[in-house]
Coordinates of C-alpha atoms in Angstrom, one line a residue:
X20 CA -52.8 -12.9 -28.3
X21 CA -51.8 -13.9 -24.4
X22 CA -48.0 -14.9 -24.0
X23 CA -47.7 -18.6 -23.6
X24 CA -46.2 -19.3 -19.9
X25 CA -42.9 -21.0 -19.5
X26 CA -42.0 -23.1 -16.8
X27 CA -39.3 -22.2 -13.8
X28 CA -38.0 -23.4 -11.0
X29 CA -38.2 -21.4 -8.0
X30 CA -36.9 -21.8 -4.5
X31 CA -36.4 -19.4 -1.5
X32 CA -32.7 -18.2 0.3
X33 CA -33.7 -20.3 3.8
X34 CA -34.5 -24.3 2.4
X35 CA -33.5 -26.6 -0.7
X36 CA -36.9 -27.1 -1.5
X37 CA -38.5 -26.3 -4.8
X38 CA -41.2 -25.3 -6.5
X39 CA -42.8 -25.4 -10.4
X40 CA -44.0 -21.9 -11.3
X41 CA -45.2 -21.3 -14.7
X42 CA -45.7 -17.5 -16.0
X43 CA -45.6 -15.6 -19.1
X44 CA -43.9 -12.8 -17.6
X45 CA -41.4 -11.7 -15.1
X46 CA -44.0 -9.9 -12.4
X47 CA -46.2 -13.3 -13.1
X48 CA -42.9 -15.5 -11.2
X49 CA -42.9 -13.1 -8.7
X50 CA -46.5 -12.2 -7.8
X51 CA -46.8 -16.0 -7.7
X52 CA -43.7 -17.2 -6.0
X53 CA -44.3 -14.3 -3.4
X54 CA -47.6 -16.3 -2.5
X55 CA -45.9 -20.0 -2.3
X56 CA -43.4 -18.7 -0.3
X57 CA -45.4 -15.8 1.4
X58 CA -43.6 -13.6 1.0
X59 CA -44.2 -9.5 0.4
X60 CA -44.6 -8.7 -3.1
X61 CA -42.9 -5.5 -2.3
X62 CA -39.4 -5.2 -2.0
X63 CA -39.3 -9.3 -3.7
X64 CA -36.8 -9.7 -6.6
X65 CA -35.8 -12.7 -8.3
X66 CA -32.4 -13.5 -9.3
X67 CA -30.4 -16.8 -11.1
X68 CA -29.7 -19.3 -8.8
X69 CA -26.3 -19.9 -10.0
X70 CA -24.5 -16.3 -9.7
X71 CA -27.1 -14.4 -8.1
X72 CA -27.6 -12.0 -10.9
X73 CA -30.9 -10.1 -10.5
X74 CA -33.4 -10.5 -13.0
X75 CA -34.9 -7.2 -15.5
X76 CA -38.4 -8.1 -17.5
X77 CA -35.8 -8.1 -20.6
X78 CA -33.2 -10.7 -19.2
X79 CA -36.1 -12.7 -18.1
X80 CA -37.3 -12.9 -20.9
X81 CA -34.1 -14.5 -22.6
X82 CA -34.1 -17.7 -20.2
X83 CA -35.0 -20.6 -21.4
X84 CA -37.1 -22.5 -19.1
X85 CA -36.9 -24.6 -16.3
X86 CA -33.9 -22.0 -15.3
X87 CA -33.5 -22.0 -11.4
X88 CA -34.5 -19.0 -9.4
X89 CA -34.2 -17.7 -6.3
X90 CA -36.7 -15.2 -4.8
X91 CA -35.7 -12.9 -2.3
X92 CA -37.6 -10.9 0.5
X93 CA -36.8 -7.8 1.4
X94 CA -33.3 -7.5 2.4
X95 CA -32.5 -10.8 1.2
X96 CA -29.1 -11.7 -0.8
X97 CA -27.7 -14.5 -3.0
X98 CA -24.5 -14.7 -4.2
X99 CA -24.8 -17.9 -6.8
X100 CA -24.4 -21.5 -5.4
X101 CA -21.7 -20.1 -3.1
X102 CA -24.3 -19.5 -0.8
X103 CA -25.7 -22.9 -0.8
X104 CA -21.8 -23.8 -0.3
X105 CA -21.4 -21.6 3.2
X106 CA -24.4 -23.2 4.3
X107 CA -23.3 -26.5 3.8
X108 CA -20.0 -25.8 5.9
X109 CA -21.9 -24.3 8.5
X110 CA -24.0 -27.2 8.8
X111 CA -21.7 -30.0 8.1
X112 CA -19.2 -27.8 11.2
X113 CA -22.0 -28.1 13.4
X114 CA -22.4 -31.5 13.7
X115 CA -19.0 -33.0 12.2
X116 CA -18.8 -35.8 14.1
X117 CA -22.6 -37.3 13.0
X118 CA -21.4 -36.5 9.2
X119 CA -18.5 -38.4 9.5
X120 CA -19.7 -41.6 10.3
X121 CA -22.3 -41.3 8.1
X122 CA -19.6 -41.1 5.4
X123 CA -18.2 -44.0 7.0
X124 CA -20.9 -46.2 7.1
X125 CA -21.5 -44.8 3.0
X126 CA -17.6 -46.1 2.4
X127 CA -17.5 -49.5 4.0
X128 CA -20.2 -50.0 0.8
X129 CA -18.7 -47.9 -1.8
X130 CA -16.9 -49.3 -4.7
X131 CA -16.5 -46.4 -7.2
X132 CA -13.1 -45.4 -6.9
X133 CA -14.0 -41.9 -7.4
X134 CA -16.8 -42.1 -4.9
X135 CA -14.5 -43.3 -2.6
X136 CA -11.9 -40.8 -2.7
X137 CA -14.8 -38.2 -2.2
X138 CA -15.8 -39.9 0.5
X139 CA -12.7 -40.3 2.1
X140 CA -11.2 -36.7 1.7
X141 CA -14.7 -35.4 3.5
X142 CA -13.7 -37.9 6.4
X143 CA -10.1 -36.5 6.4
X144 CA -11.1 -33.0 6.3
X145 CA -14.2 -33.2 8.8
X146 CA -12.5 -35.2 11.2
X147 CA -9.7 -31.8 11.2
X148 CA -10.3 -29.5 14.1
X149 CA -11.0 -26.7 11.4
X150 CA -12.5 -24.4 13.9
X151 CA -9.4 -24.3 16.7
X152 CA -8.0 -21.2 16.5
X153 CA -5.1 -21.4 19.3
X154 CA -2.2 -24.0 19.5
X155 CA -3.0 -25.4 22.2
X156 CA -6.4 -26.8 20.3
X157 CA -4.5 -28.2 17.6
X158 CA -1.2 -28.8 18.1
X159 CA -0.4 -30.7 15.5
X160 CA -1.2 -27.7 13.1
X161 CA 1.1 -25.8 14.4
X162 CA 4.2 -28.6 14.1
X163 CA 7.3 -27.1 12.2
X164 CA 6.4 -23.3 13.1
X165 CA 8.2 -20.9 15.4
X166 CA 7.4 -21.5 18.9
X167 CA 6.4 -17.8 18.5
X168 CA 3.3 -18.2 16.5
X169 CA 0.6 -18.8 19.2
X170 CA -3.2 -18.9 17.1
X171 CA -3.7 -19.6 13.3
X172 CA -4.6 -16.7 12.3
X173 CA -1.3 -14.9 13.8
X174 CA 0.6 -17.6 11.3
X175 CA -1.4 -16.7 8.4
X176 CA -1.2 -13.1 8.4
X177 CA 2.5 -13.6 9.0
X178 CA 2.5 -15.7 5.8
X179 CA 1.1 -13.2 4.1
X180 CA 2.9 -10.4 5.5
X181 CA 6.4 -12.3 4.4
X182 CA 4.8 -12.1 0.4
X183 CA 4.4 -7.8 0.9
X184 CA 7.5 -7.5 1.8
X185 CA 8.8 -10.0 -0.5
X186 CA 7.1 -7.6 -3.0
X187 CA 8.7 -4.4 -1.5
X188 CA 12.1 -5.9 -1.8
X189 CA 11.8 -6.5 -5.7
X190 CA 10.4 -3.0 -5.7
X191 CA 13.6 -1.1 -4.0
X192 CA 16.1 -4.3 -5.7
X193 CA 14.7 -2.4 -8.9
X194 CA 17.0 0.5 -8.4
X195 CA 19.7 -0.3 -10.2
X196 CA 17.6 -0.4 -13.4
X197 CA 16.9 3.5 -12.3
X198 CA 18.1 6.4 -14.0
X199 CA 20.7 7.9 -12.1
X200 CA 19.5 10.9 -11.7
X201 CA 16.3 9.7 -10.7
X202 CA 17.5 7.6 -8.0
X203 CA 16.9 9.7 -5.4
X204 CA 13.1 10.2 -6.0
X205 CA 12.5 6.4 -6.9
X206 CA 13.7 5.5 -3.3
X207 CA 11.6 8.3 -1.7
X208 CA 8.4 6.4 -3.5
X209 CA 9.8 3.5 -2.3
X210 CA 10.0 4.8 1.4
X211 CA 6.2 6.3 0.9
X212 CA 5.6 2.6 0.2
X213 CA 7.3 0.9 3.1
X214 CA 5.0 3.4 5.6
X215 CA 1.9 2.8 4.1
X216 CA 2.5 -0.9 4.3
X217 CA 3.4 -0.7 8.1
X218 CA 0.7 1.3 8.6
X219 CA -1.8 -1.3 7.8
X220 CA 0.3 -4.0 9.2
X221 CA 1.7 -5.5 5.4
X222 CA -1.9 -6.1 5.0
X223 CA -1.7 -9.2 6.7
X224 CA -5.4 -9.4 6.9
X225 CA -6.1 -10.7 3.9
X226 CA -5.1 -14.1 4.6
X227 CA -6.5 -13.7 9.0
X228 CA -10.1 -15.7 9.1
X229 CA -10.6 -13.5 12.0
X230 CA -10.8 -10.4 9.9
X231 CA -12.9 -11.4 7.0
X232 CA -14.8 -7.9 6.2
X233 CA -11.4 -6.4 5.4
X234 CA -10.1 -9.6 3.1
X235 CA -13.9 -10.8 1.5
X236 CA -12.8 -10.6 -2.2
X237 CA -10.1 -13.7 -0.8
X238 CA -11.9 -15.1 2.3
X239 CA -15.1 -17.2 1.9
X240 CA -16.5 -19.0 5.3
X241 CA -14.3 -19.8 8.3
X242 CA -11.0 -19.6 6.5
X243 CA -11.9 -21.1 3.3
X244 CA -10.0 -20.2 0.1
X245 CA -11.4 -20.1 -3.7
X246 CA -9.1 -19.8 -6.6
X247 CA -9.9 -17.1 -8.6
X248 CA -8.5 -18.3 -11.6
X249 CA -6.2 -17.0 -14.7
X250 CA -6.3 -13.4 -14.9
X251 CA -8.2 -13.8 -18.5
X252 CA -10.9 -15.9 -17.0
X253 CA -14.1 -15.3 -15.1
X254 CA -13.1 -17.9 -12.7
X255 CA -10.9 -21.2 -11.7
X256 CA -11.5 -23.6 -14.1
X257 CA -11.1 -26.5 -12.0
X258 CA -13.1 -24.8 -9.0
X259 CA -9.7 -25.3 -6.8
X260 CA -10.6 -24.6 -2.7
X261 CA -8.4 -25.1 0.3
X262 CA -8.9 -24.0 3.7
X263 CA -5.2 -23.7 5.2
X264 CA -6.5 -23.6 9.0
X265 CA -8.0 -27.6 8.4
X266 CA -5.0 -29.4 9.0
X267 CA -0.6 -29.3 9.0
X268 CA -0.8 -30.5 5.0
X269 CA -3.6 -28.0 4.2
X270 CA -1.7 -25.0 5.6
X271 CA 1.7 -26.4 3.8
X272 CA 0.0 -26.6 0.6
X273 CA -1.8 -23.1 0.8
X274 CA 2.3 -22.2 0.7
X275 CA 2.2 -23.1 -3.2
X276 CA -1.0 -21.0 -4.1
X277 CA 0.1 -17.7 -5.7
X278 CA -0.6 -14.5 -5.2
X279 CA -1.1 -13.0 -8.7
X280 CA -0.5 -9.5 -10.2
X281 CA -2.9 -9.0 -12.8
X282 CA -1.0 -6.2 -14.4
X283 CA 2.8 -8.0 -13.8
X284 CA 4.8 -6.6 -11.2
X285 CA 7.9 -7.5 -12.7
X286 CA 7.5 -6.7 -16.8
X287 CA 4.8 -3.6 -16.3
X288 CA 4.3 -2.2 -13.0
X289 CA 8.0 -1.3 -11.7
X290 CA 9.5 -0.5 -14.7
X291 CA 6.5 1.9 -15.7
X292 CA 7.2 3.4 -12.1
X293 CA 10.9 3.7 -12.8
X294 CA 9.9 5.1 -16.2
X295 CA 7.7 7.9 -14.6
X296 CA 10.3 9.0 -12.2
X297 CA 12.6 9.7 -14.6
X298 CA 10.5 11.3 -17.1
X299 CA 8.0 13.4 -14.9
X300 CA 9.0 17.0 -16.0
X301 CA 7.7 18.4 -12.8
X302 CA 5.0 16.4 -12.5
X303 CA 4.1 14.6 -9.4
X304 CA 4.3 10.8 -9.3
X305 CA 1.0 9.2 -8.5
X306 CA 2.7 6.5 -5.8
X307 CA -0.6 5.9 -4.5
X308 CA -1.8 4.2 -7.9
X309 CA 1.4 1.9 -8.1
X310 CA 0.9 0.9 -4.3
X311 CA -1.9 -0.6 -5.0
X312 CA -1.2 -2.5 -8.3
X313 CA 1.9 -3.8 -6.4
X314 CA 0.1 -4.7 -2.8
X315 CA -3.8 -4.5 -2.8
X316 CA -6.2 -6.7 -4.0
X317 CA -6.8 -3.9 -7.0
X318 CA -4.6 -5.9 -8.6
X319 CA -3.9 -9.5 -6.7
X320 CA -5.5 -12.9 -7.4
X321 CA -5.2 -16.1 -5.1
X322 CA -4.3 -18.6 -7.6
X323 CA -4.1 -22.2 -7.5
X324 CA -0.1 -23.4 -9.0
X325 CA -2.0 -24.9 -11.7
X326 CA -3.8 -21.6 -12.6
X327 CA -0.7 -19.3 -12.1
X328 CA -0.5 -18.5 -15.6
X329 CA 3.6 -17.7 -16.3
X330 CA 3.1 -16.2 -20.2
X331 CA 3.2 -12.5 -20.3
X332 CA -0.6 -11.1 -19.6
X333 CA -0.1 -8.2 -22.2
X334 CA -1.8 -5.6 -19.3
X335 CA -0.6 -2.6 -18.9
X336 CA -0.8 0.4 -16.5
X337 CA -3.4 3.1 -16.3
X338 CA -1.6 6.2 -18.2
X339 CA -4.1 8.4 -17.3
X340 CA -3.4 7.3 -13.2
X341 CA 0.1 7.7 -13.4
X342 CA 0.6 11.2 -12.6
X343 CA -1.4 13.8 -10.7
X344 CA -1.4 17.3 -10.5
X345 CA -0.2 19.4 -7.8
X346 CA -2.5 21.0 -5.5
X347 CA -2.4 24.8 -6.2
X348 CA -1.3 27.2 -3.1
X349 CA -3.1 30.5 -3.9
X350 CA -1.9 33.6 -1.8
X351 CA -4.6 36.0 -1.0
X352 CA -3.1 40.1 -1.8

């Protein structure tokens, strides 16, 4: 007996527009979508609309229908709505100024106080100069800085410069807590530390729009910012986004966002790094592993102050990462 079909919804990556396909199996969405949208068969896959996961004949099967889809050509990606998101930026960045009176028009007639307030924060925000990158397009960004700080982007990796070595200095104030008599080798790790962090600049980058490929788990479009939620959640409840290079308040209030240690800096990662100096009975300290739980994105998460999540996590370090051997000199008789 045939499989009865079930009904999807099925669009492309380039336009909003949708179609009704209606198959009994997952090569039947395809084979058919690949026509409406013309599309090569191969090389097409289909994924969820909503977080881009690709789709196996099992999984598909588990949907119920009407689920949204997205087919994609060869070479084709989709991360989840987010896409649709840096679409909309780019567009509504494009032409700003014939979106916000549009809004306008739209609020003059609006009487939903929550309508409203939409309405009026995309005026607010649009009619920012989000793309100027020097001061002297946006001055008033750049009021209550250092006469020193000449683009955006210079500020902001600054900022985020000030929290590594904010970070480095909790690290070394640690020592006190050290066992004398490992002193001396805590503060050489701590030195290894300081050089790898000047080396890549205090890894400023993360929070510079202009450098994106090097900070994409924090950096969405043009300088945008996602929450990325308590560390025992997928994701930001509350969907919390602010692009600091908008406006003076935006950039003051990207000051309060935090960035989190997943495994705690304070209760897990130093101590266990204080611990494994002292108790490393020849063994070599891996520094490397600590470095980045205490200043990578391995183990930091842009969080919203409502997010930051103050109870202890209960995480701790890797036990098996903690040492590592010594490499072996062989002499040749």
């Amino acid at each position: 007996m045939a499989e009865p079909l079930r009904p999807f919804r099925l669009r492309g990556v380039g336009g909003p527009q949708k179609f009704g396909v209606a198959a009994a199996t997952l090569r039947g969405v395809l084979r058919k979508g690949c026509r409406l949208l013309q599309l090569p068969l191969a090389g097409s896959r289909l994924c969820l609309y909503e977080d881009g996961t690709e789709l196996t004949e099992s999984y598909f099967r588990a949907l119920p229908p009407q689920t949204e889809l997205v087919l994609l050509g060869p070479g084709q990606s989709w991360r989840g709505c987010a896409s649709d998101i840096e679409r909309l930026l780019a567009a509504l960045c494009s032409q700003r100024d014939a979106v916000v009176e549009a809004a306008r028009k739209l609020l003059t007639d609006e009487r939903a106080p929550r309508r409203q307030k939409l309405l009026a924060d995309l005026i607010h925000n649009l009619s920012e100069n989000i793309l100027a990158e020097d001061k002297e397009d946006d001055k008033k960004w750049f009021e209550g800085l250092e006469s020193r700080f000449k683009n955006k982007s210079s500020y902001m990796r600054h900022s985020c410069e000030s929290r590594m070595r904010g970070y480095l200095r909790e690290v070394s104030g640690f020592i006190s807590n050290v066992h004398p008599a490992a002193r001396d080798a805590y503060r050489g790790i701590i030195d290894l530390m300081a050089d790898k962090l000047k080396s890549v600049k205090y890894n400023g980058c993360y929070f510079d729009r202009r450098e994106k490929d090097e900070a994409a788990r924090l950096c969405t479009v043009e300088g945008w910012f996602s929450c990325q939620g308590p560390f025992d959640r997928d994701d930001c409840p509350c969907k919390h986004s602010i692009n600091p290079y908008s406006n003076r308040e935006s950039r003051i209030l990207f000051s309060t966002w935090n960035l989190d240690h997943i495994i705690e800096k304070k209760r897990a990662v130093v101590p266990e790094l204080a611990e494994a100096v002292k108790t490393h009975d020849g063994r070599e300290v891996n520094w490397e592993y600590f470095y980045q739980l205490l200043f990578t994105l391995d183990n930091l998460k842009l969080v919203h102050i409502a997010c930051h999540k103050k109870t202890t996590h209960n995480l701790s370090c890797d036990k098996t990462k903690i040492y590592r051997k010594r490499k072996q000199n062989h002499e040749i008789s």
